[in-house]
Amino acid sequence: MLFDLTGKTAVVTGTSGGLGQAMALGLAEAGASVVAISSSNSNATVAAIRELGGQAEEISADLSNADILEDVFNEARGFFGKVDILVNNAGIIRRTPAADHAAKDWYDVIDLNLNSVFFLSQLAGRHMLERGSGKIINVASMLSYQGGINVPGYTASKHAVAGVTKALANEWACRGVQVNAIAPGYMTTNNTAPILKDEARTNSITERIPAGRWGTPDDLKGPVVFLASSASDYLSGHILNVDGGWMGR
Ligand code: NAD
């Protein structure tokens, strides 16, 4: 029962595919109703959840536009009347060397990867604090710790996601709201597709992963259910690496 999410409502962002789709499915498999929010459609995610016998609704929205976040959150809350779990997963990456990194690339990444995470957490947090319970799960990265190469905006955003996770956790843990993050390692999704096209780089990364393989979106199902469920009630401000051992090496 520790991992049972029956009766809970989860709002998950970035659900058209990749990690967000798998986490939405994992939460639904554990019993949660899901509101899936993405800039591109989440039809496949919603259909897969309904096929399981679960409940899911979808919102199409560009979350990098801070002006719409309150309306989007209120619409999401309206579907099932409450939000118990928020998974801030939507994120983009722009790969250009720092010396040539365009201002637009920097701001696009920060607007989505950082600003939407803070403002959606604030909206969900107010609602959860009123109710005295809730779980917020942010998606960080190995680049919440490391600098990366050619992705300065992304690295800045993911370091900040780790910081915001701890800042909110410190204020809200005593009021029944747990804020934690998942830091995925190298996972096979659109985000890493350009790296996967480079066989030499892919192999050198794989060799450094103690598990000996890249992660798949399904590898996040267990961790997200853990952080969304009462099994993690005394976990606060934690960044959970799901990286096949990458950070320990
Ligand atoms: P992805 O590109 O497959 O998925 C990104 C999702 O975000 C998609 O559903 C897309 O529709 C949505 N999205 C993009 N722009 C949006 C916007 N403006 N508004 C709303 N939704 C938007 O990539 P992914 O790998 O599944 O990435 C998910 C998260 O995981 C991101 O935060 C990413 O930084 C993080 N991450 C990924 C990896 C990896 O190896 N794939 C590693 C660490 C962290």
XYZ file of N, CA, C and O in Angstrom, residues 34 90 238 243:
16
model
N -4.332 11.184 -14.197
C -3.232 11.996 -14.724
C -3.754 13.122 -15.609
O -4.619 12.914 -16.456
N 8.843 18.803 -18.277
C 9.078 19.416 -19.598
C 10.412 20.145 -19.597
O 10.725 20.904 -18.685
N 15.573 16.060 -1.722
C 16.527 15.049 -2.193
C 16.599 15.042 -3.723
O 15.573 15.158 -4.394
N 20.772 6.870 -12.725
C 21.833 7.087 -13.708
C 22.694 5.859 -13.975
O 23.781 5.980 -14.559
